[in-house]
Structure formats: structure tokens, C-alpha cells
PDB file of C-alpha atoms in Angstrom:
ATOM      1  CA  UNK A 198       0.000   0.000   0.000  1.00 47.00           C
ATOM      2  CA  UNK A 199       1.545   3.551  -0.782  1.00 51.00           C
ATOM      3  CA  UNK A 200       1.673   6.152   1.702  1.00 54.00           C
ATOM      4  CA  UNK A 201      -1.316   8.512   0.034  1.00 49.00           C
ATOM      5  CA  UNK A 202      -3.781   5.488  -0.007  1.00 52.00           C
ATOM      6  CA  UNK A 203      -2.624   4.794   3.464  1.00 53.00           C
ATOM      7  CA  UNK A 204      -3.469   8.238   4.221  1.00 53.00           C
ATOM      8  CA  UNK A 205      -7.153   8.229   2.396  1.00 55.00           C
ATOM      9  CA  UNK A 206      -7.510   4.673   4.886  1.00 65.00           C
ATOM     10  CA  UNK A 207      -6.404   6.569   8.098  1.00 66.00           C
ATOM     11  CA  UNK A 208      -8.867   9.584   6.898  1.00 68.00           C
ATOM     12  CA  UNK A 209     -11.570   7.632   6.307  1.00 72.00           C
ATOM     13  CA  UNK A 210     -11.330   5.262   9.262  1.00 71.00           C
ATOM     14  CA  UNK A 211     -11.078   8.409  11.431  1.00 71.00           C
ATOM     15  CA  UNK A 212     -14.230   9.832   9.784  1.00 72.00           C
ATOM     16  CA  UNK A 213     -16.539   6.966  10.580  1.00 74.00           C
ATOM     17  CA  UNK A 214     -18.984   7.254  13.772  1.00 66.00           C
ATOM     18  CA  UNK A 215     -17.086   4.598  15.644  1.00 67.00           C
ATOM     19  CA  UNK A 216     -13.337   5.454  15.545  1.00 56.00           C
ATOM     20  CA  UNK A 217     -11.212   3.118  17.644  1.00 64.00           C
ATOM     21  CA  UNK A 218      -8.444   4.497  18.992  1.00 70.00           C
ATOM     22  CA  UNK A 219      -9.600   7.759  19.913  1.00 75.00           C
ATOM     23  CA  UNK A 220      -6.609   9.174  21.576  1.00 80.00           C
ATOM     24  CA  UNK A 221      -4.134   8.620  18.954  1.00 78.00           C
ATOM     25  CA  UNK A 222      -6.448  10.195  16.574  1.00 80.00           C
ATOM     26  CA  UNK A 223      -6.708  13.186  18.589  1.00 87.00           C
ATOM     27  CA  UNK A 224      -2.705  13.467  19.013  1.00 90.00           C
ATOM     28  CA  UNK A 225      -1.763  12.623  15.217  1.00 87.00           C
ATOM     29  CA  UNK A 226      -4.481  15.842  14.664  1.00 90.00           C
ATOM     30  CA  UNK A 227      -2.711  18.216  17.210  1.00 95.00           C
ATOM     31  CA  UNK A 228       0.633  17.291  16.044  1.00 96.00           C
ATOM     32  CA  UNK A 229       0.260  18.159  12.556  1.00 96.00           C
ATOM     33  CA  UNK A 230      -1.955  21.602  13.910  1.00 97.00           C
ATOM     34  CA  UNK A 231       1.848  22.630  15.719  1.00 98.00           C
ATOM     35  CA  UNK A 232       3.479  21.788  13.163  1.00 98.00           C
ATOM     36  CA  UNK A 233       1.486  24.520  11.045  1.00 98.00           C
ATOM     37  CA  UNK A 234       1.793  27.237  13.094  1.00 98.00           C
ATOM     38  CA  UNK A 235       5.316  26.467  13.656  1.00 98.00           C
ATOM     39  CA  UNK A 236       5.332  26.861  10.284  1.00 98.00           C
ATOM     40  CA  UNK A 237       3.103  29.823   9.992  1.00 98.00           C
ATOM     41  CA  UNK A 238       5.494  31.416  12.012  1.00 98.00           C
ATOM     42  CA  UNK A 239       8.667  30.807   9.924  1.00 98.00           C
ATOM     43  CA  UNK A 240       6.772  33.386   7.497  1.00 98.00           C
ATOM     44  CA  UNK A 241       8.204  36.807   8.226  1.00 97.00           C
ATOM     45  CA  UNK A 242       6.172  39.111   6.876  1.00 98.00           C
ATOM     46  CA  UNK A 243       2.405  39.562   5.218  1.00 97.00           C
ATOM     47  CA  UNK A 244       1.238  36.728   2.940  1.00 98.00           C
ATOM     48  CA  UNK A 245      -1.126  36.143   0.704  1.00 98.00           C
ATOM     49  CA  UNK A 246      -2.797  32.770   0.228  1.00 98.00           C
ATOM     50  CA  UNK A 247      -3.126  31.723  -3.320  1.00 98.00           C
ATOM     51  CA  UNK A 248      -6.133  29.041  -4.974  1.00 98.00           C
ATOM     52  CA  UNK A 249      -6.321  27.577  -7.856  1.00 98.00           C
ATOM     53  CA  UNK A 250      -6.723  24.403  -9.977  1.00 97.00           C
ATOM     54  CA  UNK A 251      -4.122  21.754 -10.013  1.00 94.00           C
ATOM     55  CA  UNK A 252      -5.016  21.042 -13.516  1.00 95.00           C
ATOM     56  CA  UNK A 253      -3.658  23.951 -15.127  1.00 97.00           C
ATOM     57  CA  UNK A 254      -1.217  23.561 -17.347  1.00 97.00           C
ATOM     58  CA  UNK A 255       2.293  26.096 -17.954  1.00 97.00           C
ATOM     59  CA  UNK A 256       1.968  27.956 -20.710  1.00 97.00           C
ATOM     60  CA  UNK A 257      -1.661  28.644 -20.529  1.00 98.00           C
ATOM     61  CA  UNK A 258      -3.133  32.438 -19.439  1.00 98.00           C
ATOM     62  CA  UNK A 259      -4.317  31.432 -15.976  1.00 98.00           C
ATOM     63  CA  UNK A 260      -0.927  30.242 -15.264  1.00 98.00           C
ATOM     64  CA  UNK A 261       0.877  32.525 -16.475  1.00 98.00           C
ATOM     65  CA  UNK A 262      -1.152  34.908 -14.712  1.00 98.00           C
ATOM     66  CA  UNK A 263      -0.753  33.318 -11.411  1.00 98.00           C
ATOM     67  CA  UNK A 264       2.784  33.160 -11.995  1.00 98.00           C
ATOM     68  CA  UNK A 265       2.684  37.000 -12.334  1.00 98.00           C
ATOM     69  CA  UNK A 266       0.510  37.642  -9.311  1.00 98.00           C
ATOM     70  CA  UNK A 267       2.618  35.739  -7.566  1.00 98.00           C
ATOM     71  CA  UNK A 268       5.927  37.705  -8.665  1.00 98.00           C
ATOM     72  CA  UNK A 269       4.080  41.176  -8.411  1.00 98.00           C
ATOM     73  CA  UNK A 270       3.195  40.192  -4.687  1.00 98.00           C
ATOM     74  CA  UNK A 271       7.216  39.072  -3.856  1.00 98.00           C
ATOM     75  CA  UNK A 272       8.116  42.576  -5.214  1.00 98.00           C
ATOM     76  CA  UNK A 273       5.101  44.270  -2.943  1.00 98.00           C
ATOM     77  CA  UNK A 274       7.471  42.598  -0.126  1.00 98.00           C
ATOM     78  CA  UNK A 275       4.445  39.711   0.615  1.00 98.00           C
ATOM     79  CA  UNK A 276       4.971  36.135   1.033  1.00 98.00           C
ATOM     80  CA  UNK A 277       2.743  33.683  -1.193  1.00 98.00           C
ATOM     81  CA  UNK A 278       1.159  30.689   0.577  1.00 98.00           C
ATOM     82  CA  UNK A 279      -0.033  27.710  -1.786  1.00 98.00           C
ATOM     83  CA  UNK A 280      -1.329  24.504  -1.581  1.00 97.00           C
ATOM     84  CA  UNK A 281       2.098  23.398  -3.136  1.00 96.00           C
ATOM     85  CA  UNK A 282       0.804  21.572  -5.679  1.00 95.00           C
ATOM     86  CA  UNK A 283       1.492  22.106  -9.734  1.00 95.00           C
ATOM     87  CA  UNK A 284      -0.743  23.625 -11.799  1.00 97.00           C
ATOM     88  CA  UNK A 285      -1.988  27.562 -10.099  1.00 98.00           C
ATOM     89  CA  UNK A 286       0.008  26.290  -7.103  1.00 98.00           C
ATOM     90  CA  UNK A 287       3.060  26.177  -8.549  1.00 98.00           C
ATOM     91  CA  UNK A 288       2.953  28.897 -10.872  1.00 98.00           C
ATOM     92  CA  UNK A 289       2.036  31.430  -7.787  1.00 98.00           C
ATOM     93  CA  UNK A 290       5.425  29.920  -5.897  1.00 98.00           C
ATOM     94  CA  UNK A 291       7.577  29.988  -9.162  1.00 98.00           C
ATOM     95  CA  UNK A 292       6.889  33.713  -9.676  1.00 98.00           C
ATOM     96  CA  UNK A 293       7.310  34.286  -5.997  1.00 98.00           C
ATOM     97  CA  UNK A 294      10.883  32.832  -5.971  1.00 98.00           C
ATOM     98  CA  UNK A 295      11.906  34.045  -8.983  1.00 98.00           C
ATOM     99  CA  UNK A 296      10.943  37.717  -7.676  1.00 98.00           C
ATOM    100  CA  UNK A 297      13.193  36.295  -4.574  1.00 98.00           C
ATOM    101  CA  UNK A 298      10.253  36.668  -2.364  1.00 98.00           C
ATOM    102  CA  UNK A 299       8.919  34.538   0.668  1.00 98.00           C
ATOM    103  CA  UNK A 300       7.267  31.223  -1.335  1.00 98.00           C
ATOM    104  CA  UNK A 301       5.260  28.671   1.127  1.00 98.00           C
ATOM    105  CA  UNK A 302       3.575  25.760   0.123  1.00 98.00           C
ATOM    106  CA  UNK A 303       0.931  23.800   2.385  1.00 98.00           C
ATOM    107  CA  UNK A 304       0.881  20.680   0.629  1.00 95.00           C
ATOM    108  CA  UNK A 305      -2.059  17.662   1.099  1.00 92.00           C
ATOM    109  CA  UNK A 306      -1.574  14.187   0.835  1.00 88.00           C
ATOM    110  CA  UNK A 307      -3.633  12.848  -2.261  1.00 79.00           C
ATOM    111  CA  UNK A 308      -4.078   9.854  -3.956  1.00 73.00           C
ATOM    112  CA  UNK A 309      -3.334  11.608  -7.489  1.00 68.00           C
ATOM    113  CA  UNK A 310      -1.981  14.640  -8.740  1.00 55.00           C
ATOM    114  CA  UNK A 311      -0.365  16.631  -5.803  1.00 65.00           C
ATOM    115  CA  UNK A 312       3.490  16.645  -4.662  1.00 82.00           C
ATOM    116  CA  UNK A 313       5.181  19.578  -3.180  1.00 93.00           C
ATOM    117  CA  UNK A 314       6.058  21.474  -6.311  1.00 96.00           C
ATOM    118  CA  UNK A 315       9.764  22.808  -6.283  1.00 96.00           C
ATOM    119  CA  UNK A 316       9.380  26.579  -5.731  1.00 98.00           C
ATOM    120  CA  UNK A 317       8.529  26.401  -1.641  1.00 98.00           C
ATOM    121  CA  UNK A 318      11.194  27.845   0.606  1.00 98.00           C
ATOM    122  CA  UNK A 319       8.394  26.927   3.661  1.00 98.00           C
ATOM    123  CA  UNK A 320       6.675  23.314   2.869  1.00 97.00           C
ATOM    124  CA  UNK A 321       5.293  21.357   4.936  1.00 97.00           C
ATOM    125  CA  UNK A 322       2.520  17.870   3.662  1.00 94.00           C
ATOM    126  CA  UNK A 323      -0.920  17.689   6.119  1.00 94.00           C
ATOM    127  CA  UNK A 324      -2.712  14.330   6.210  1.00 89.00           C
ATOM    128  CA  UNK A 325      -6.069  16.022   7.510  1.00 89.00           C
ATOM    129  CA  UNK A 326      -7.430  18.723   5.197  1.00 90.00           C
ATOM    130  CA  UNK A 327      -9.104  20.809   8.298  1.00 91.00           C
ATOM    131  CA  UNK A 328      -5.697  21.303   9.549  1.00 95.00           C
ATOM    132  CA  UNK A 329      -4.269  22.840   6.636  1.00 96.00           C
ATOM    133  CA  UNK A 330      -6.918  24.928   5.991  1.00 96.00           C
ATOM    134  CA  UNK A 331      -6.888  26.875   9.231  1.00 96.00           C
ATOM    135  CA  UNK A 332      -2.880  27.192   8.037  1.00 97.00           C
ATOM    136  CA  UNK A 333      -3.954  29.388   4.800  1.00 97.00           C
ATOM    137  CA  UNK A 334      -6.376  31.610   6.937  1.00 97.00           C
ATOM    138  CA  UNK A 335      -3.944  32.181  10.120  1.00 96.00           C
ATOM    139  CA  UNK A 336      -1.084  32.966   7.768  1.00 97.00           C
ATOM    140  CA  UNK A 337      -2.893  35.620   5.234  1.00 96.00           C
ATOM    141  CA  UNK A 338      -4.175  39.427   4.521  1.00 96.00           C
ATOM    142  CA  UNK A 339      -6.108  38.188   1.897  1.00 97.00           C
ATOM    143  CA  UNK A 340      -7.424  35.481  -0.183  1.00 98.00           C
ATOM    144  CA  UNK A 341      -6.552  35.333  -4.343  1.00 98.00           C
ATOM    145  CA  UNK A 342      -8.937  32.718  -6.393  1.00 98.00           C
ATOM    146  CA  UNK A 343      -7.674  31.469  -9.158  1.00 98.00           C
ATOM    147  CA  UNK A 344     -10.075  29.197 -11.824  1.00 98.00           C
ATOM    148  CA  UNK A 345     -10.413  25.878 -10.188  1.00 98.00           C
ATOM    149  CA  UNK A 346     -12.627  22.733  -9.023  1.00 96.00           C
ATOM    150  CA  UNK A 347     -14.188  21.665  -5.946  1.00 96.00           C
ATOM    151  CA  UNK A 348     -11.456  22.223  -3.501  1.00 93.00           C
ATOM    152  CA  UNK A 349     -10.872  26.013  -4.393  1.00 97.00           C
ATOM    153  CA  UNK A 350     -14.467  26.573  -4.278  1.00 97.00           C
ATOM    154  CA  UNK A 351     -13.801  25.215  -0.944  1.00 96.00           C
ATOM    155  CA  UNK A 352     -11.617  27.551  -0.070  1.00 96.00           C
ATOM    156  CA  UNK A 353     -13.580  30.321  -1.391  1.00 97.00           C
ATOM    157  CA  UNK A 354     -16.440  29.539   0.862  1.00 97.00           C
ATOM    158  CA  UNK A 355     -14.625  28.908   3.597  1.00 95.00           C
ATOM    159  CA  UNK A 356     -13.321  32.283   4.060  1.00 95.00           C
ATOM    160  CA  UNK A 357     -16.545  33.733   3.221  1.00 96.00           C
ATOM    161  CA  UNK A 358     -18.167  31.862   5.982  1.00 96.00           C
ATOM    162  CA  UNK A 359     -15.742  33.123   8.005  1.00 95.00           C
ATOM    163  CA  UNK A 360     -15.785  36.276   7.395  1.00 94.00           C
ATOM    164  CA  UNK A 361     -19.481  36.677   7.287  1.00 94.00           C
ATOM    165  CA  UNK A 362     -19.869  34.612  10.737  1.00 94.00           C
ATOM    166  CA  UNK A 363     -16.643  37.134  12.481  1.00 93.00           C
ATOM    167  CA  UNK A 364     -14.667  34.499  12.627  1.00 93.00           C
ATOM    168  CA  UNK A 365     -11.814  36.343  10.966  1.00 91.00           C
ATOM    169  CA  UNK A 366     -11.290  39.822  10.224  1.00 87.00           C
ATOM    170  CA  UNK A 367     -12.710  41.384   7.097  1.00 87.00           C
ATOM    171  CA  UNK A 368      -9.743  40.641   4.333  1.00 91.00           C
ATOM    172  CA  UNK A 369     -10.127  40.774   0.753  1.00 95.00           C
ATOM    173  CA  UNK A 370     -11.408  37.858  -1.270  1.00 97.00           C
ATOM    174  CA  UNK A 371     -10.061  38.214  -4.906  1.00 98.00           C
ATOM    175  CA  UNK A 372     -11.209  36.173  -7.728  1.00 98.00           C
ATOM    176  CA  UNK A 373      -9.508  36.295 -10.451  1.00 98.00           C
ATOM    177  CA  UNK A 374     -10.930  36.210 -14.416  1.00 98.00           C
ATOM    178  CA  UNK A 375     -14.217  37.790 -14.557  1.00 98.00           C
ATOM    179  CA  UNK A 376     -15.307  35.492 -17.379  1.00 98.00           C
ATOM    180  CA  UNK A 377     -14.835  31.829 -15.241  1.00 98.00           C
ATOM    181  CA  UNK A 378     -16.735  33.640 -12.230  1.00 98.00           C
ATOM    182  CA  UNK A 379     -19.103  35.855 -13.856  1.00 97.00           C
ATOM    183  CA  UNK A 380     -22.143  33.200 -13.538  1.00 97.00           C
ATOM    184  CA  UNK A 381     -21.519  32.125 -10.437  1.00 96.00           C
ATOM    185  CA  UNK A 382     -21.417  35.937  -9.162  1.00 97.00           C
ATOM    186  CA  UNK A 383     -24.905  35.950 -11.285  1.00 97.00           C
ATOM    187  CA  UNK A 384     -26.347  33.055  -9.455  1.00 97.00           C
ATOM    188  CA  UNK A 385     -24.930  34.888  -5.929  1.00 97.00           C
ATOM    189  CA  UNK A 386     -27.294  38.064  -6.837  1.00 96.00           C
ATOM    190  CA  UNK A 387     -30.394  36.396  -8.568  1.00 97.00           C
ATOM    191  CA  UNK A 388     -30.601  33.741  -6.385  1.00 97.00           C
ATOM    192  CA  UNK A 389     -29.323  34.237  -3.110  1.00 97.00           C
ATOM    193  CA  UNK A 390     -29.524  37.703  -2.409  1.00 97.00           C
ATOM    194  CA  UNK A 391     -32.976  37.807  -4.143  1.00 97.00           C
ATOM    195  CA  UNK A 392     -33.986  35.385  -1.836  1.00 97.00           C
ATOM    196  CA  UNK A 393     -32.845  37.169   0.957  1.00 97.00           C
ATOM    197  CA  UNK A 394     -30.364  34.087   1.762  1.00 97.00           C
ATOM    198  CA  UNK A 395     -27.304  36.341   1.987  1.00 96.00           C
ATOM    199  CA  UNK A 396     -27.015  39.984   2.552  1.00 96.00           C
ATOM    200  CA  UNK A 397     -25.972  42.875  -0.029  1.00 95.00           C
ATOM    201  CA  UNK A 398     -22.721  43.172   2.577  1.00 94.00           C
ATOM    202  CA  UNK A 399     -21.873  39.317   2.141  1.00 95.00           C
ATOM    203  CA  UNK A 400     -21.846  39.635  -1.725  1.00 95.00           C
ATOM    204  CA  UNK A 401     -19.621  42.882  -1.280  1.00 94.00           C
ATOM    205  CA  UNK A 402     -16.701  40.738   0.460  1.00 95.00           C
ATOM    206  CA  UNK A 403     -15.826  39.816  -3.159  1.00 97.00           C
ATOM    207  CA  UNK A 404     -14.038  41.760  -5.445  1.00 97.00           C
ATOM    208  CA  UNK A 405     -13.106  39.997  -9.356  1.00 98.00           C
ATOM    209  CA  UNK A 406     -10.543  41.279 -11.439  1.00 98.00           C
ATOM    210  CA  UNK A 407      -8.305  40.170 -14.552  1.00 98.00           C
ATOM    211  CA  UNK A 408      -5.737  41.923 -13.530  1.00 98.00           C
ATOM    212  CA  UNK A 409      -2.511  41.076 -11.822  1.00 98.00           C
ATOM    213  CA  UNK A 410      -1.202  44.313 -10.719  1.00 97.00           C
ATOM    214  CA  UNK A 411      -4.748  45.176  -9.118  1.00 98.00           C
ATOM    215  CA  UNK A 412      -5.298  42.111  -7.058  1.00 98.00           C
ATOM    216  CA  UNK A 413      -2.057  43.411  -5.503  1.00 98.00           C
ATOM    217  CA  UNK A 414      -3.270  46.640  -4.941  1.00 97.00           C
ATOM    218  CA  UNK A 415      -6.458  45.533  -3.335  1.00 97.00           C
ATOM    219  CA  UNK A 416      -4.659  43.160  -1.090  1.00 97.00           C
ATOM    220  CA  UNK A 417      -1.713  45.565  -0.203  1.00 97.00           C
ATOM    221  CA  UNK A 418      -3.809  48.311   0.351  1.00 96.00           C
ATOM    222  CA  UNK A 419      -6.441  46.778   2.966  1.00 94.00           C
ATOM    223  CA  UNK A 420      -3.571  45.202   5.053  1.00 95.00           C
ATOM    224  CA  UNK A 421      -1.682  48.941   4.954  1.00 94.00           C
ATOM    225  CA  UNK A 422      -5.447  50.195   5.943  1.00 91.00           C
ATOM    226  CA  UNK A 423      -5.796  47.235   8.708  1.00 87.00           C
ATOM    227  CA  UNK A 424      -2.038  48.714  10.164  1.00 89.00           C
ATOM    228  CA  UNK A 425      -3.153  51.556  10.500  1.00 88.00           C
ATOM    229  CA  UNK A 426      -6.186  50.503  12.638  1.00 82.00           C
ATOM    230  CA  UNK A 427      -3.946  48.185  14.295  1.00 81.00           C
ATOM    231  CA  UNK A 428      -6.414  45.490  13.034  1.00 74.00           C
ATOM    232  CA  UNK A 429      -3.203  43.821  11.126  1.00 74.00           C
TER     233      UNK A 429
END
């Protein structure tokens, strides 16, 4: 058995209703929560957390893009968190490190697809996908969303959720190409604000852009902002 189906076994035994050995579980879970925010704190200045597909494939626009977001943020003097995986992932990193910036990469263990791409100075692999996730929050001023599947709309709502709920301070959620998000913004306003599901407020936490140099500028400027509060 290879070590990411042993991992999908351990996560799935541990997800049942009856889960055996209950205190191992819970010590294998805080372990790998210390070892992210010993990790989190390795990162030395603001970050920005960075979504997208895994999928994506070098040479295309979105990566390219992300590879520029993720170089316009080093030079801004931010540090780019990932999931460290190829695709978005590693095209945020690679333009981090070549811009000689911070690059971090949260990696997950999967059965396909996902290694720790090369471009991490900070890596670190979770087996449990709740720990990792509080790792991207605690470490950034700001979420960028890249085109991608079901776990970057994960990540999307997630921070949504939390923002809405006060869980975490109001930071900007970016999503990037206005064409891949433009329905889905649609559905948001017809549907669920019609319906009086969500609030005008909630569907103002997003802001969409195709353009690299202003999802820096939004970011930047809201963390400067939260400084000056002493919000940051």
C-alpha cells in the first residue's frame, strides 16, 4: 500500500462514527496543527494565500497569470502561501521565488496529482485537510482565487463563511478572471440575495478582477489600511 492510499484509509477510518483508537487520533491531529503554526510562524512578513486548480497547465493564461501575481506580490514585499501543488500552485510559488520573495507551500496528501512542487522555501505535507486549511487563513491578509474545481471553491467559501460569521477579520477575497466567475457571481445576486439568503454586505466581500497588478493593490492596500487601525 503507498503512503497517500494509506493516508485516504487513516482519513476515512477516522471519519466513521465509531473510531477506535480515539486518543491517537486526537494526538496525530494536534501534532500536525503545531506543526502549522510552527510553520506559519517561519513566514516573516504579510502573505497572501493563493487558490487555484491543479489542472492547469504552464503555458496557458491562468498560469501565467498566477505566476505573475505571484511575482508582483514578492516585489510588494508579501509572502505567497499555496497549496504546493502544480498547476496555479506552482505557478504562484515559481513567480514568488523568482521575484526572490517569501514562497510557502501547504501541501495535502492525495491519492493523485499533488506533490510539493519545487518553488517552496516553507513546505510542509498535512494528512487532515481541516488542519491545513486553518494554516492558509492564520497565515494571510487576503485570499486570491484562481479558476479551479471543488477544492478552491472550498476555499472560497470557507473564508466567506468566516468572514461573514466574524470568525476572521474582514480581508479581501479576490477572484480572479471575470469570465470563469461571472455566472456564479450571477447566481450569488439572482438567487441568493434575491432570496434574501445572503445579505448585499456578504456579496460585497468579493471583489473579481483580470488583472494582476490590481489584485495586488487591493490586497496591499487593505492590510496597509488594517495597520493603520492596528487590526493587522
Amino acid at each position: 500500500m503507498g503512503k497517500e492510499e494509506a493516508a485516504g484509509n487513516l482519513d476515512r477510518r477516522l471519519l466513521r462514527r465509531r473510531a477506535e483508537p480515539l486518543g491517537g487520533d486526537v494526538s496525530l491531529i494536534a501534532s500536525e496543527f503545531l506543526a502549522g503554526f510552527q510553520a506559519v510562524d517561519e513566514i516573516d512578513r504579510p502573505a497572501v494565500s493563493i487558490f487555484g486548480s491543479a489542472r492547469i497547465l504552464e503555458g496557458t493564461p491562468t498560469f501565467e497569470s498566477a505566476r505573475t501575481t505571484g511575482r508582483a506580490f514578492a516585489e510588494a514585499g508579501f509572502a505567497v502561501v499555496t497549496g504546493g501543488g502544480p498547476g496555479v500552485m506552482e505557478a504562484a510559488n515559481r513567480g514568488c521565488k523568482e521575484a526572490g520573495g517569501l514562497s510557502v507551500g501547504f501541501n495535502i496528501e492525495l491519492p493523485m496529482e499533488q506533490g510539493l512542487n519545487p518553488y517552496c522555501d516553507i513546505g510542509l505535507t498535512f494528512h487532515h485537510f481541516y488542519a491545513r486549511k486553518v494554516m492558509f487563513v492564520k497565515a494571510a491578509e487576503g485570499f486570491v482565487i484562481f479558476p479551479g474545481g471543488f477544492g478552491t471553491q472550498d476555499e472560497l467559501w470557507e473564508a466567506l463563511t468566516l468572514i461573514q460569521t466574524g470568525k476572521i477579520g474582514n480581508f479581501p477575497v479576490v477572484l480572479f478572471d471575470s469570465d470563469y466567475w461571472a455566472e456564479l457571481l450571477d447566481w450569488l445576486r439572482k438567487e441568493m440575495l434575491e432570496d434574501g439568503l445572503i445579505s448585499r454586505e456578504d456579496v460585497e466581500l468579493l471583489y473579481v478582477t483580470d488583472d494582476p497588478k490590481e489584485v495586488v493593490e487591493l490586497v496591499v492596500s487593505r492590510y496597509d489600511q488594517r495597520l493603520a487601525e492596528g487590526s493587522a
